[in-house]
Protein backbone atom coordinates (compact mmCIF):
# COMPACT_ATOMS: atom_id res chain seq x y z
CA MET A 1 0.00 0.00 0.00
CA LEU A 2 1.31 3.46 -0.88
CA PRO A 3 2.09 5.82 2.01
CA ILE A 4 -0.15 8.81 2.59
CA LEU A 5 1.75 11.71 1.04
CA PRO A 6 1.75 15.41 1.91
CA LEU A 7 -0.53 17.46 -0.32
CA GLY A 8 1.13 18.21 -3.65
CA VAL A 9 3.97 15.68 -3.35
CA CYS A 10 4.54 13.66 -6.52
CA LYS A 11 2.04 15.65 -8.55
CA ILE A 12 3.59 15.77 -12.03
CA ILE A 13 2.74 18.72 -14.27
CA THR A 14 1.61 17.40 -17.65
CA VAL A 15 1.23 20.67 -19.59
CA SER A 16 3.77 21.81 -22.15
CA LYS A 17 6.16 24.63 -21.34
CA GLY A 18 4.05 27.04 -23.36
CA GLY A 19 2.57 29.69 -21.08
CA ILE A 20 5.07 29.29 -18.24
CA ARG A 21 8.39 31.09 -17.91
CA LEU A 22 10.43 28.09 -16.78
CA PHE A 23 9.94 24.68 -15.31
CA CYS A 24 12.29 23.15 -12.73
CA PHE A 25 11.59 20.58 -10.02
CA GLN A 26 15.04 19.22 -9.26
CA CYS A 27 15.30 20.40 -5.63
CA SER A 28 13.22 19.73 -2.53
CA GLU A 29 11.88 23.29 -2.39
CA SER A 30 10.10 23.17 -5.76
CA MET A 31 7.20 25.62 -5.66
CA LYS A 32 4.02 24.06 -4.25
CA GLY A 33 5.65 20.64 -4.35
CA THR A 34 5.30 20.47 -8.13
CA GLY A 35 7.85 22.77 -9.76
CA CYS A 36 9.01 26.37 -10.08
CA THR A 37 7.39 28.08 -13.06
CA VAL A 38 8.10 31.83 -12.67
CA GLN A 39 11.46 31.98 -10.93
CA GLY A 40 13.45 29.31 -9.15
CA ILE A 41 13.18 29.24 -5.37
CA CYS A 42 16.98 29.19 -5.59
CA GLY A 43 16.93 32.56 -7.40
CA LYS A 44 17.30 31.10 -10.89
CA GLU A 45 15.87 33.44 -13.53
CA PRO A 46 14.03 32.02 -16.59
CA GLU A 47 16.91 32.84 -18.94
CA VAL A 48 19.31 30.94 -16.69
CA ALA A 49 16.92 27.98 -16.54
CA ASP A 50 16.69 27.96 -20.35
CA LEU A 51 20.47 28.04 -20.73
CA GLN A 52 20.88 25.20 -18.24
CA ASP A 53 18.22 23.16 -20.04
CA LEU A 54 20.03 23.69 -23.33
CA LEU A 55 23.36 22.71 -21.80
CA ILE A 56 21.89 19.43 -20.50
CA TRP A 57 20.30 18.74 -23.89
CA ILE A 58 23.60 19.28 -25.73
CA LEU A 59 25.39 17.09 -23.14
CA LYS A 60 22.97 14.31 -24.11
CA GLY A 61 23.98 14.80 -27.73
CA ILE A 62 27.67 14.77 -26.80
CA SER A 63 27.09 11.60 -24.80
CA LEU A 64 25.40 9.77 -27.68
CA TRP A 65 28.35 10.54 -29.97
CA GLY A 66 30.65 9.50 -27.13
CA VAL A 67 28.89 6.14 -26.70
CA LYS A 68 29.14 5.50 -30.43
CA ALA A 69 32.83 6.38 -30.33
CA GLN A 70 33.34 3.92 -27.47
CA GLU A 71 31.67 1.24 -29.60
CA MET A 72 34.37 1.92 -32.20
CA GLY A 73 37.03 1.36 -29.54
CA VAL A 74 37.77 5.06 -29.04
CA LYS A 75 39.08 5.97 -25.56
CA ASP A 76 38.46 9.65 -24.93
CA SER A 77 38.29 10.84 -21.31
CA GLU A 78 38.29 14.52 -22.37
CA THR A 79 34.72 14.25 -23.63
CA GLY A 80 33.54 12.39 -20.54
CA LEU A 81 35.16 14.91 -18.21
CA TYR A 82 33.41 17.81 -19.93
CA VAL A 83 30.10 15.98 -19.61
CA ALA A 84 30.80 15.71 -15.85
CA GLU A 85 31.65 19.41 -15.60
CA GLY A 86 28.54 20.37 -17.55
CA LEU A 87 26.30 18.27 -15.33
CA PHE A 88 27.91 19.76 -12.22
CA THR A 89 27.27 23.26 -13.61
CA THR A 90 23.51 22.64 -13.58
CA ILE A 91 23.25 21.41 -9.98
CA THR A 92 21.11 23.66 -7.79
CA ASN A 93 22.93 26.81 -6.61
CA VAL A 94 26.02 26.63 -8.85
CA ASP A 95 25.95 28.92 -11.90
CA PHE A 96 23.43 31.75 -12.18
CA ASP A 97 25.42 33.83 -14.67
CA PRO A 98 24.03 33.89 -18.25
CA GLU A 99 27.36 35.04 -19.67
CA SER A 100 29.21 32.17 -17.98
CA LEU A 101 26.58 29.65 -19.11
CA GLY A 102 26.76 30.98 -22.67
CA LYS A 103 30.50 30.31 -22.73
CA LYS A 104 29.96 26.80 -21.38
CA ILE A 105 27.43 26.12 -24.16
CA ASP A 106 29.95 27.44 -26.71
CA ARG A 107 32.44 24.94 -25.38
CA ALA A 108 29.83 22.15 -25.26
CA LEU A 109 29.13 22.62 -28.96
CA ASN A 110 32.85 22.47 -29.69
CA VAL A 111 33.22 19.31 -27.61
CA ARG A 112 30.27 17.76 -29.47
CA ARG A 113 31.77 18.63 -32.88
CA ARG A 114 35.08 17.13 -31.80
CA ILE A 115 33.71 13.79 -30.56
CA GLU A 116 31.41 13.55 -33.60
CA ARG A 117 34.44 13.99 -35.86
CA ILE A 118 36.47 11.44 -33.90
CA PHE A 119 33.63 8.90 -34.11
CA LYS A 120 33.07 9.40 -37.83
CA GLU A 121 36.77 9.00 -38.56
CA ALA A 122 36.84 5.75 -36.56
CA TYR A 123 33.65 4.56 -38.27
CA ARG A 124 35.04 5.32 -41.74
CA LYS A 125 38.24 3.48 -40.90
CA GLU A 126 36.45 0.38 -39.60
CA LYS A 127 33.45 0.24 -41.96
CA GLY A 128 35.04 1.64 -45.11
CA LYS A 129 32.18 4.06 -45.64
CA GLU A 130 30.71 7.30 -44.32
CA PHE A 131 28.37 7.26 -41.32
CA SER A 132 24.87 8.18 -42.56
CA GLU A 133 22.38 7.14 -39.85
CA PRO A 134 19.89 9.80 -38.66
CA MET A 135 20.71 11.24 -35.25
CA PRO A 136 18.57 13.08 -32.66
CA GLU A 137 18.55 16.86 -32.91
CA ALA A 138 20.60 17.16 -29.71
CA CYS A 139 23.46 15.63 -31.72
CA THR A 140 23.18 18.02 -34.67
CA TRP A 141 21.68 21.37 -33.63
CA GLU A 142 23.85 24.37 -34.37
CA SER A 143 23.62 28.12 -33.86
CA SER A 144 25.98 30.98 -34.54
CA ARG A 145 23.78 33.65 -32.95
CA GLY A 146 25.05 33.35 -29.39
CA VAL A 147 23.30 33.56 -26.05
CA GLU A 148 19.94 34.87 -27.31
CA SER A 149 19.53 31.91 -29.66
CA TYR A 150 20.64 29.62 -26.84
CA LYS A 151 17.89 30.97 -24.60
CA ALA A 152 15.27 30.49 -27.32
CA LYS A 153 16.30 26.90 -27.96
CA GLY A 154 16.60 26.14 -24.27
CA ALA A 155 12.96 27.14 -23.81
CA GLN A 156 12.01 24.27 -26.14
CA VAL A 157 14.09 21.41 -24.77
CA GLY A 158 13.54 21.32 -21.01
CA VAL A 159 12.07 18.76 -18.65
CA LEU A 160 8.56 18.92 -20.11
CA ASP A 161 9.82 17.90 -23.54
CA THR A 162 9.20 14.28 -22.43
CA GLN A 163 5.43 13.82 -22.51
CA ASP A 164 4.97 10.47 -20.73
CA GLU A 165 5.05 11.33 -17.02
CA ASP A 166 6.58 8.01 -15.90
CA ILE A 167 9.34 8.07 -18.52
CA ARG A 168 9.91 11.75 -17.67
CA SER A 169 10.07 10.91 -13.98
CA LEU A 170 12.62 8.14 -14.51
CA ARG A 171 14.71 10.20 -16.92
CA GLU A 172 14.86 13.05 -14.42
CA LEU A 173 15.59 10.75 -11.47
CA LEU A 174 18.42 9.29 -13.54
CA THR A 175 19.69 12.70 -14.69
CA TYR A 176 19.67 14.15 -11.17
CA GLY A 177 21.54 11.14 -9.87
CA LEU A 178 24.07 11.65 -12.68
CA LYS A 179 24.52 15.28 -11.61
CA GLY A 180 25.51 14.13 -8.13
CA ILE A 181 27.85 11.46 -9.51
CA ALA A 182 29.38 14.06 -11.84
CA ALA A 183 30.02 16.47 -8.95
CA TYR A 184 31.85 13.85 -6.89
CA THR A 185 33.81 12.64 -9.91
CA ASP A 186 34.82 16.17 -10.91
CA HIS A 187 36.15 16.83 -7.39
CA ALA A 188 38.22 13.64 -7.59
CA TYR A 189 39.64 14.50 -11.02
CA ILE A 190 40.67 17.94 -9.74
CA LEU A 191 42.79 16.04 -7.20
CA LYS A 192 44.16 13.88 -10.05
CA HIS A 193 42.24 10.72 -9.15
CA SER A 194 40.40 9.19 -12.09
CA ASP A 195 38.11 6.34 -13.08
CA ASN A 196 37.12 6.56 -16.72
CA SER A 197 34.44 3.89 -16.27
CA ILE A 198 32.43 6.51 -14.33
CA LEU A 199 32.77 9.02 -17.17
CA ASP A 200 31.72 6.32 -19.65
CA PHE A 201 28.63 5.54 -17.58
CA LEU A 202 27.65 9.21 -17.39
CA GLN A 203 27.58 9.24 -21.19
CA GLU A 204 25.76 5.91 -21.47
CA ALA A 205 23.02 7.04 -19.10
CA LEU A 206 22.64 10.56 -20.54
CA ALA A 207 22.51 9.20 -24.09
CA SER A 208 19.69 6.85 -23.03
CA CYS A 209 17.52 9.91 -22.37
CA LEU A 210 17.42 10.48 -26.16
CA ASN A 211 16.22 6.94 -26.83
CA ASP A 212 12.42 6.86 -27.04
CA SER A 213 12.39 3.08 -27.52
CA LEU A 214 13.46 2.43 -23.93
CA THR A 215 10.78 1.28 -21.50
CA ALA A 216 10.18 2.23 -17.89
CA GLU A 217 11.82 -1.07 -16.90
CA ASP A 218 14.92 -0.11 -18.89
CA TYR A 219 15.17 3.20 -17.04
CA VAL A 220 14.63 1.57 -13.64
CA ALA A 221 17.63 -0.66 -14.40
CA LEU A 222 19.68 2.40 -15.36
CA VAL A 223 18.65 4.21 -12.17
CA LEU A 224 19.92 1.30 -10.06
CA LYS A 225 23.09 1.17 -12.15
CA ALA A 226 23.52 4.87 -11.35
CA GLY A 227 23.47 3.84 -7.68
CA GLU A 228 26.36 1.47 -8.36
CA TYR A 229 28.35 4.27 -9.99
CA ALA A 230 27.43 6.68 -7.20
CA VAL A 231 29.21 4.30 -4.79
CA LYS A 232 32.19 4.19 -7.17
CA ALA A 233 32.28 7.98 -7.43
CA MET A 234 32.12 8.49 -3.67
CA ALA A 235 34.83 5.87 -3.15
CA LEU A 236 36.99 7.60 -5.76
CA LEU A 237 36.57 10.98 -4.07
CA ASP A 238 37.27 9.47 -0.64
CA GLU A 239 40.49 8.06 -2.08
CA ALA A 240 41.33 11.44 -3.64
CA ASN A 241 40.70 13.41 -0.45
CA THR A 242 42.51 11.03 1.89
CA GLY A 243 45.30 10.45 -0.61
CA SER A 244 45.87 14.19 -0.88
CA TYR A 245 45.31 15.30 2.72
CA GLY A 246 45.46 12.17 4.89
CA ASN A 247 42.66 10.42 6.75
CA PRO A 248 40.51 12.84 8.77
CA GLU A 249 41.39 12.96 12.46
CA ILE A 250 39.09 13.61 15.39
CA THR A 251 39.35 17.37 15.74
CA SER A 252 37.67 19.97 17.93
CA VAL A 253 36.73 22.97 15.77
CA TYR A 254 36.15 26.47 17.15
CA THR A 255 33.05 28.21 15.79
CA GLY A 256 33.98 31.80 16.66
CA THR A 257 36.42 34.28 15.12
CA TYR A 258 39.66 35.90 16.23
CA GLU A 259 41.00 39.42 15.90
CA GLY A 260 42.79 40.18 12.65
CA PRO A 261 41.94 39.92 8.94
CA GLY A 262 39.97 36.86 7.89
CA ILE A 263 38.63 35.02 4.83
CA LEU A 264 35.59 32.72 4.91
CA VAL A 265 35.62 29.70 2.56
CA SER A 266 32.39 27.93 1.65
CA GLY A 267 31.53 25.08 -0.70
CA HIS A 268 33.28 21.72 -1.03
CA ASP A 269 36.56 22.10 -2.94
CA LEU A 270 39.50 21.12 -0.71
CA LEU A 271 42.14 22.01 -3.31
CA ASP A 272 40.86 25.60 -3.46
CA LEU A 273 41.14 25.78 0.33
CA GLU A 274 44.65 24.32 0.30
CA GLU A 275 45.90 26.77 -2.32
CA LEU A 276 44.35 29.70 -0.47
CA LEU A 277 46.00 28.53 2.76
CA LYS A 278 49.37 28.37 1.02
CA GLN A 279 48.99 31.82 -0.50
CA THR A 280 47.91 33.43 2.80
CA GLU A 281 50.61 31.81 4.93
CA GLY A 282 52.59 34.41 6.83
CA LYS A 283 50.28 37.27 5.80
CA GLY A 284 48.43 37.52 9.12
CA ILE A 285 45.12 36.41 7.59
CA ASN A 286 42.98 33.85 9.42
CA ILE A 287 41.04 31.35 7.30
CA TYR A 288 37.63 30.07 8.41
CA THR A 289 35.43 27.39 6.86
CA HIS A 290 31.69 27.64 6.31
CA GLY A 291 28.93 25.16 5.52
CA GLU A 292 30.11 21.94 3.86
CA MET A 293 33.75 23.04 4.20
CA LEU A 294 33.65 22.39 7.97
CA PRO A 295 35.10 18.82 7.68
CA ALA A 296 38.27 20.26 6.09
CA ASN A 297 39.40 21.12 9.62
CA GLY A 298 39.95 17.41 10.30
CA TYR A 299 42.35 16.64 7.43
CA PRO A 300 46.03 16.53 8.54
CA GLY A 301 47.17 18.09 5.27
CA LEU A 302 44.95 21.12 5.88
CA LYS A 303 44.89 21.46 9.67
CA LYS A 304 48.70 21.73 9.62
CA PHE A 305 48.21 25.35 8.53
CA SER A 306 48.05 27.23 11.82
CA HIS A 307 45.99 30.04 10.30
CA LEU A 308 43.11 27.66 9.54
CA ARG A 309 41.35 28.83 12.67
CA GLY A 310 37.95 27.15 12.68
CA ASN A 311 34.43 27.35 11.26
CA PHE A 312 32.13 30.35 11.13
CA GLY A 313 28.41 30.00 10.50
CA THR A 314 26.22 27.04 9.74
CA SER A 315 24.39 25.66 6.75
CA TRP A 316 24.35 27.13 3.23
CA TYR A 317 20.78 28.41 3.50
CA ASN A 318 21.81 30.80 6.30
CA GLN A 319 24.60 32.29 4.22
CA GLN A 320 22.98 35.65 3.42
CA LYS A 321 22.71 36.47 7.12
CA GLU A 322 26.06 34.90 8.03
CA PHE A 323 28.01 36.35 5.11
CA GLU A 324 26.67 39.76 6.08
CA GLU A 325 27.82 39.22 9.68
CA PHE A 326 31.28 38.06 8.63
CA LYS A 327 33.25 41.25 8.10
CA GLY A 328 35.91 39.80 5.80
CA PRO A 329 35.69 38.53 2.20
CA ILE A 330 34.07 35.22 1.24
CA LEU A 331 35.14 32.58 -1.28
CA MET A 332 32.49 30.30 -2.85
CA THR A 333 34.24 27.23 -4.22
CA THR A 334 31.31 25.07 -5.40
CA ASN A 335 27.55 24.83 -5.23
CA CYS A 336 25.37 26.38 -2.52
CA ILE A 337 25.67 30.05 -3.49
CA GLN A 338 22.58 32.20 -2.89
CA ARG A 339 21.79 35.63 -4.31
CA PRO A 340 24.42 37.88 -2.67
CA ARG A 341 23.08 40.83 -0.70
CA GLU A 342 24.32 44.25 -1.73
CA SER A 343 25.93 44.60 1.71
CA TYR A 344 28.60 42.02 0.84
CA LYS A 345 28.39 41.71 -2.95
CA ASP A 346 31.67 43.60 -3.33
CA LYS A 347 33.54 41.14 -1.09
CA ILE A 348 32.26 37.76 -2.24
CA PHE A 349 34.31 35.87 -4.82
CA THR A 350 33.35 32.81 -6.87
CA THR A 351 35.66 30.24 -8.41
CA GLY A 352 35.48 26.96 -10.34
CA LEU A 353 32.05 26.29 -11.85
CA VAL A 354 30.30 28.79 -9.58
CA GLY A 355 28.99 32.00 -11.11
CA TRP A 356 26.77 34.97 -10.23
CA PRO A 357 26.30 38.08 -12.38
CA GLU A 358 28.53 41.00 -11.34
CA VAL A 359 30.39 38.94 -8.72
CA SER A 360 34.19 38.77 -8.95
CA HIS A 361 35.43 35.41 -10.24
CA ILE A 362 38.79 33.75 -9.56
CA PRO A 363 39.86 32.07 -12.85
CA ASN A 364 40.64 28.37 -13.12
CA ARG A 365 44.12 26.87 -13.02
CA VAL A 366 46.21 27.15 -16.18
CA ASP A 367 49.10 24.87 -17.20
CA GLY A 368 49.09 23.07 -13.88
CA LYS A 369 49.68 26.24 -11.86
CA GLU A 370 47.73 27.14 -8.73
CA LYS A 371 44.77 29.49 -8.88
CA ASP A 372 45.72 33.08 -8.14
CA PHE A 373 43.81 34.18 -5.04
CA THR A 374 45.49 37.61 -4.95
CA PRO A 375 42.20 39.57 -5.37
CA ILE A 376 40.55 38.05 -2.29
CA ILE A 377 43.78 38.25 -0.27
CA GLU A 378 44.10 41.94 -1.10
CA LYS A 379 40.46 42.47 -0.13
CA ALA A 380 41.06 40.79 3.26
CA LEU A 381 44.06 43.01 3.95
CA GLU A 382 42.15 46.10 2.83
CA ILE A 383 39.24 45.32 5.21
CA GLY A 384 41.58 44.46 8.07
CA ASP A 385 40.50 43.32 11.52
CA ILE A 386 37.14 41.47 11.50
CA GLY A 387 37.00 41.36 15.30
CA ALA A 388 36.78 38.51 17.78
CA ARG A 389 33.49 36.70 18.18
CA PRO A 390 32.91 33.97 20.79
CA GLY A 391 31.96 30.47 19.70
CA LYS A 392 31.78 26.91 20.97
CA LYS A 393 33.65 23.79 19.86
CA ILE A 394 32.29 20.94 17.76
CA VAL A 395 33.92 17.63 16.84
CA VAL A 396 34.64 16.56 13.26
CA GLY A 397 36.80 13.89 11.62
CA LEU A 398 34.85 10.74 12.45
CA ALA A 399 35.12 9.16 8.99
CA HIS A 400 35.49 5.43 8.40
CA ASP A 401 39.23 5.33 9.17
CA GLN A 402 38.75 6.80 12.64
CA LEU A 403 35.72 4.61 13.30
CA SER A 404 37.66 1.51 12.28
CA LYS A 405 40.15 2.29 15.06
CA VAL A 406 37.39 2.01 17.64
CA SER A 407 35.36 -0.66 15.85
CA ASP A 408 35.90 -3.20 18.67
CA LYS A 409 34.60 -0.66 21.17
CA ILE A 410 31.54 0.04 18.99
CA ILE A 411 30.80 -3.66 18.46
CA ASP A 412 31.09 -4.34 22.20
CA ALA A 413 28.76 -1.42 22.91
CA VAL A 414 26.18 -2.90 20.56
CA LYS A 415 26.56 -6.41 21.98
CA THR A 416 26.18 -5.19 25.56
CA GLY A 417 23.21 -3.00 24.69
CA ALA A 418 25.00 0.26 25.48
CA ILE A 419 24.24 1.22 21.88
CA LYS A 420 20.77 0.07 20.83
CA LYS A 421 20.69 1.60 17.35
CA PHE A 422 22.39 3.87 14.87
CA VAL A 423 20.29 6.46 13.07
CA VAL A 424 21.66 7.74 9.77
CA MET A 425 20.58 11.39 9.50
CA GLY A 426 22.83 12.47 6.68
CA GLY A 427 22.03 14.63 3.68
CA CYS A 428 21.17 18.27 3.09
CA ASP A 429 19.84 21.22 5.01
CA GLY A 430 17.46 23.84 3.64
CA HIS A 431 14.94 26.59 4.33
CA ALA A 432 11.83 24.52 4.92
CA LYS A 433 10.39 24.82 8.43
CA LYS A 434 9.65 21.11 8.37
CA ARG A 435 13.39 20.48 8.67
CA GLN A 436 13.01 21.34 12.37
CA TYR A 437 11.92 17.68 12.48
CA TYR A 438 15.58 16.61 12.38
CA THR A 439 16.52 18.79 15.36
CA ASP A 440 13.54 17.58 17.36
CA LEU A 441 14.21 13.95 16.49
CA ALA A 442 17.89 14.23 17.46
CA GLU A 443 16.97 15.77 20.80
CA ARG A 444 14.40 13.09 21.55
CA LEU A 445 16.32 10.00 20.48
CA PRO A 446 17.03 7.75 23.46
CA LYS A 447 20.49 8.22 24.95
CA ASP A 448 21.49 4.71 23.84
CA MET A 449 21.25 5.68 20.14
CA VAL A 450 24.00 7.17 17.97
CA ILE A 451 23.45 9.53 15.03
CA LEU A 452 25.59 8.90 11.93
CA THR A 453 25.74 11.95 9.69
CA ALA A 454 27.46 13.51 6.69
CA GLY A 455 26.53 16.63 4.77
CA CYS A 456 25.08 19.91 5.94
CA ALA A 457 22.01 18.27 7.51
CA LYS A 458 24.19 17.98 10.62
CA TYR A 459 23.81 21.69 11.27
CA ARG A 460 20.32 20.90 12.55
CA TYR A 461 21.80 19.13 15.59
CA ASN A 462 25.62 19.18 15.67
CA MET A 463 25.72 21.96 18.27
CA LEU A 464 23.32 20.20 20.62
CA ASP A 465 24.89 18.76 23.75
CA LEU A 466 23.95 15.12 23.13
CA GLY A 467 26.87 13.62 25.02
CA ASP A 468 28.55 10.27 24.29
CA ILE A 469 28.24 6.55 24.95
CA GLY A 470 31.38 5.23 26.59
CA GLY A 471 33.49 7.81 24.80
CA ILE A 472 31.73 7.36 21.44
CA PRO A 473 30.09 10.69 20.48
CA ARG A 474 26.35 10.45 19.93
CA VAL A 475 26.77 12.56 16.78
CA VAL A 476 29.30 10.84 14.52
CA ASP A 477 30.12 13.38 11.80
CA ALA A 478 31.77 11.70 8.80
CA GLY A 479 32.14 14.92 6.81
CA GLN A 480 30.72 16.41 3.62
CA CYS A 481 27.76 14.95 1.71
CA ASN A 482 30.19 12.93 -0.44
CA ASP A 483 31.54 11.41 2.79
CA SER A 484 28.29 9.47 3.01
CA TYR A 485 30.61 6.82 1.60
CA SER A 486 32.10 6.61 5.11
CA LEU A 487 28.67 5.76 6.45
CA VAL A 488 28.37 3.05 3.79
CA VAL A 489 31.76 1.60 4.78
CA THR A 490 30.81 1.70 8.46
CA ALA A 491 27.56 -0.16 7.78
CA LEU A 492 29.33 -2.82 5.72
CA LYS A 493 31.97 -3.32 8.42
CA LEU A 494 29.26 -3.76 11.06
CA LYS A 495 27.46 -6.22 8.79
CA GLU A 496 30.67 -8.23 8.47
CA ALA A 497 31.46 -8.01 12.18
CA PHE A 498 28.05 -9.38 13.16
CA GLY A 499 28.12 -12.06 10.44
CA LEU A 500 24.94 -10.82 8.80
CA GLU A 501 23.96 -11.56 5.22
CA ASP A 502 21.46 -8.71 4.82
CA ILE A 503 22.43 -5.09 5.52
CA ASN A 504 18.84 -4.50 6.63
CA ASP A 505 19.38 -6.77 9.63
CA LEU A 506 21.73 -4.21 11.18
CA PRO A 507 20.47 -2.01 14.04
CA ILE A 508 20.44 1.00 11.70
CA GLU A 509 17.58 3.34 10.78
CA TYR A 510 17.75 5.77 7.86
CA ASP A 511 16.23 9.26 8.14
CA ILE A 512 17.67 11.07 5.13
CA ALA A 513 17.23 14.79 4.46
CA TRP A 514 17.57 15.80 0.82
CA TYR A 515 17.74 19.12 -0.97
CA GLU A 516 19.54 18.72 -4.28
CA GLN A 517 21.06 16.28 -6.71
CA LYS A 518 24.09 15.06 -4.77
CA ALA A 519 21.66 13.78 -2.14
CA VAL A 520 19.80 11.99 -4.96
CA ALA A 521 23.08 10.23 -5.87
CA VAL A 522 23.51 9.19 -2.22
CA LEU A 523 19.94 7.86 -2.16
CA LEU A 524 20.54 5.82 -5.32
CA ALA A 525 23.75 4.45 -3.78
CA LEU A 526 21.78 3.23 -0.75
CA LEU A 527 19.15 1.64 -3.00
CA TYR A 528 21.85 -0.10 -5.02
CA MET A 529 23.22 -1.53 -1.76
CA GLY A 530 19.76 -2.92 -1.02
CA VAL A 531 18.95 -0.65 1.92
CA LYS A 532 15.22 -0.67 2.65
CA GLY A 533 12.90 1.40 4.80
CA ILE A 534 14.54 4.78 4.17
CA ARG A 535 12.57 7.73 5.49
CA LEU A 536 13.04 10.69 3.17
CA GLY A 537 12.26 14.30 3.97
CA PRO A 538 11.25 17.00 4.31
CA VAL A 539 9.13 16.00 1.27
CA LEU A 540 9.36 13.32 -1.36
CA PRO A 541 10.79 14.52 -4.69
CA ALA A 542 8.34 16.28 -6.99
CA PHE A 543 9.95 14.61 -9.99
CA ILE A 544 8.84 11.15 -8.82
CA SER A 545 5.55 10.20 -10.50
CA PRO A 546 2.96 8.13 -8.61
CA ASN A 547 3.79 5.00 -10.62
CA VAL A 548 7.53 5.37 -10.08
CA LEU A 549 6.91 6.00 -6.39
CA LYS A 550 4.89 2.77 -6.30
CA VAL A 551 7.91 0.86 -7.66
CA LEU A 552 10.20 2.45 -5.03
CA VAL A 553 7.76 1.70 -2.23
CA GLU A 554 7.18 -1.91 -3.27
CA ASN A 555 10.85 -2.70 -3.84
CA PHE A 556 12.59 -0.53 -1.22
CA ASP A 557 9.90 0.56 1.26
CA ILE A 558 10.82 4.24 0.78
CA LYS A 559 8.51 6.48 2.77
CA PRO A 560 8.18 10.15 3.74
CA ILE A 561 9.09 11.35 7.19
CA ARG A 562 6.00 11.83 9.36
CA THR A 563 5.74 13.43 12.78
CA VAL A 564 8.63 13.06 15.21
CA GLU A 565 6.37 11.07 17.53
CA GLU A 566 5.33 8.58 14.85
CA ASP A 567 8.84 8.04 13.49
CA LEU A 568 10.41 7.90 16.94
CA SER A 569 7.96 5.16 17.88
CA GLU A 570 9.09 3.10 14.86
CA ILE A 571 12.78 3.79 15.45
CA VAL A 572 12.63 2.77 19.09
CA GLY A 573 10.63 -0.27 18.02
């Protein structure tokens, strides 16, 4: 039987895009639980939505040529890496700048022409004739008229271009999972860790979205395959992060500020933080993390810099207030940017794939050299002392390596009943008032239960005084959202330690908070692993049609969060 859903959840709009300015339902805050149609809740303007839709459409065309090239034995990671970068660009809260998006579409068209040429040359060589099969328009469309023509075409090729609501739902679920996989993979490649099989899968799956002969069953299989590659991508990034900066260590992080100049770093990119730390060393500038960058304080290769002084602020959705309060400049390294207020617009800097109109941008690395953070360093020195502000201390660095060192202690605590259950409360934070559920649930969990978390959802409870169980903190923070892999490793090690065949026999409950597409990738990873009974909140995704939801419920027992009282009763059992 299907769960009773909140009003509006899983209602799929079946009209064409005619008559609405944009259509986007990829995040949890989609307007009215169906989709944003005038302006994105995230601040995305219609022209930006159109450009992002066009970029995704062209990436599908690139991917189809790429798959055909692979069939000819062509190995070309350059194409796959651009597909990953393009997908990452369209994640919620990354690039809001039409000029930047226009340049990325220019490049996408060039990448498509290149891989088409490579494929046709390989085809001619192997077959002894010219390739002449008809191809979808996404593989052939051209324009020399620039951004305005891009906007016009983008308005025609968005989400609603797929008429069948179940096929649309599965294509979007797949695409959003791919965006999360692409983000994790791109981070790993930046740190020179690669797995071309992931790039190949991104192309295989994206190209499938141009194939109208595929059935719903075909797409369900691809969605689960995306879960397999989400695990691979998170493992690759874990290897990249730990290989570059060492295994995270248990670290107490100060949440206030000190006297002297300071720079606040938000986002997820550890290499950006490292290069900024190097370039500010000895300049009297304190560096603070924000949001998802908090776990950086636990990496030996980063915490060795004495001017990495702690973490200021909380989750991304509070950034307008917190960036205004922080007197120094701010660096946005990846997704999670919100519309900058005028009060700090002149001292916020973007870098990487992030973009906002009229905001200063730090260019990418060239010829293997570091990024040049001189502009933000000069701004910090110009502003000067940001003043001391009191804070408390929170513990980070409890990833799978640290947990493995106390695994015997954890197993004994479970066997003796000191720990009754683990509750996975990883994922995203956001504006919705219903997210107070996670704070209330954390406060009310029995004192013999441990919370496992990763991602910015932890800001709902990581400053609560929940104590410990025999020295094991009751909030085990594994790190960023991509560090959900640590939670997967921990679960598998417990399964092995207790000699269980089914991961669902572990004393673990899953209360996942989602906001955007990286959380979708984490969800698909859990489904691929066979995890059942996941509670998902604050709402179920609007892009899941009733029939697709039925499949997820019947096969995986996915359900929405309810009241704290109802869910607590089930968790306690």
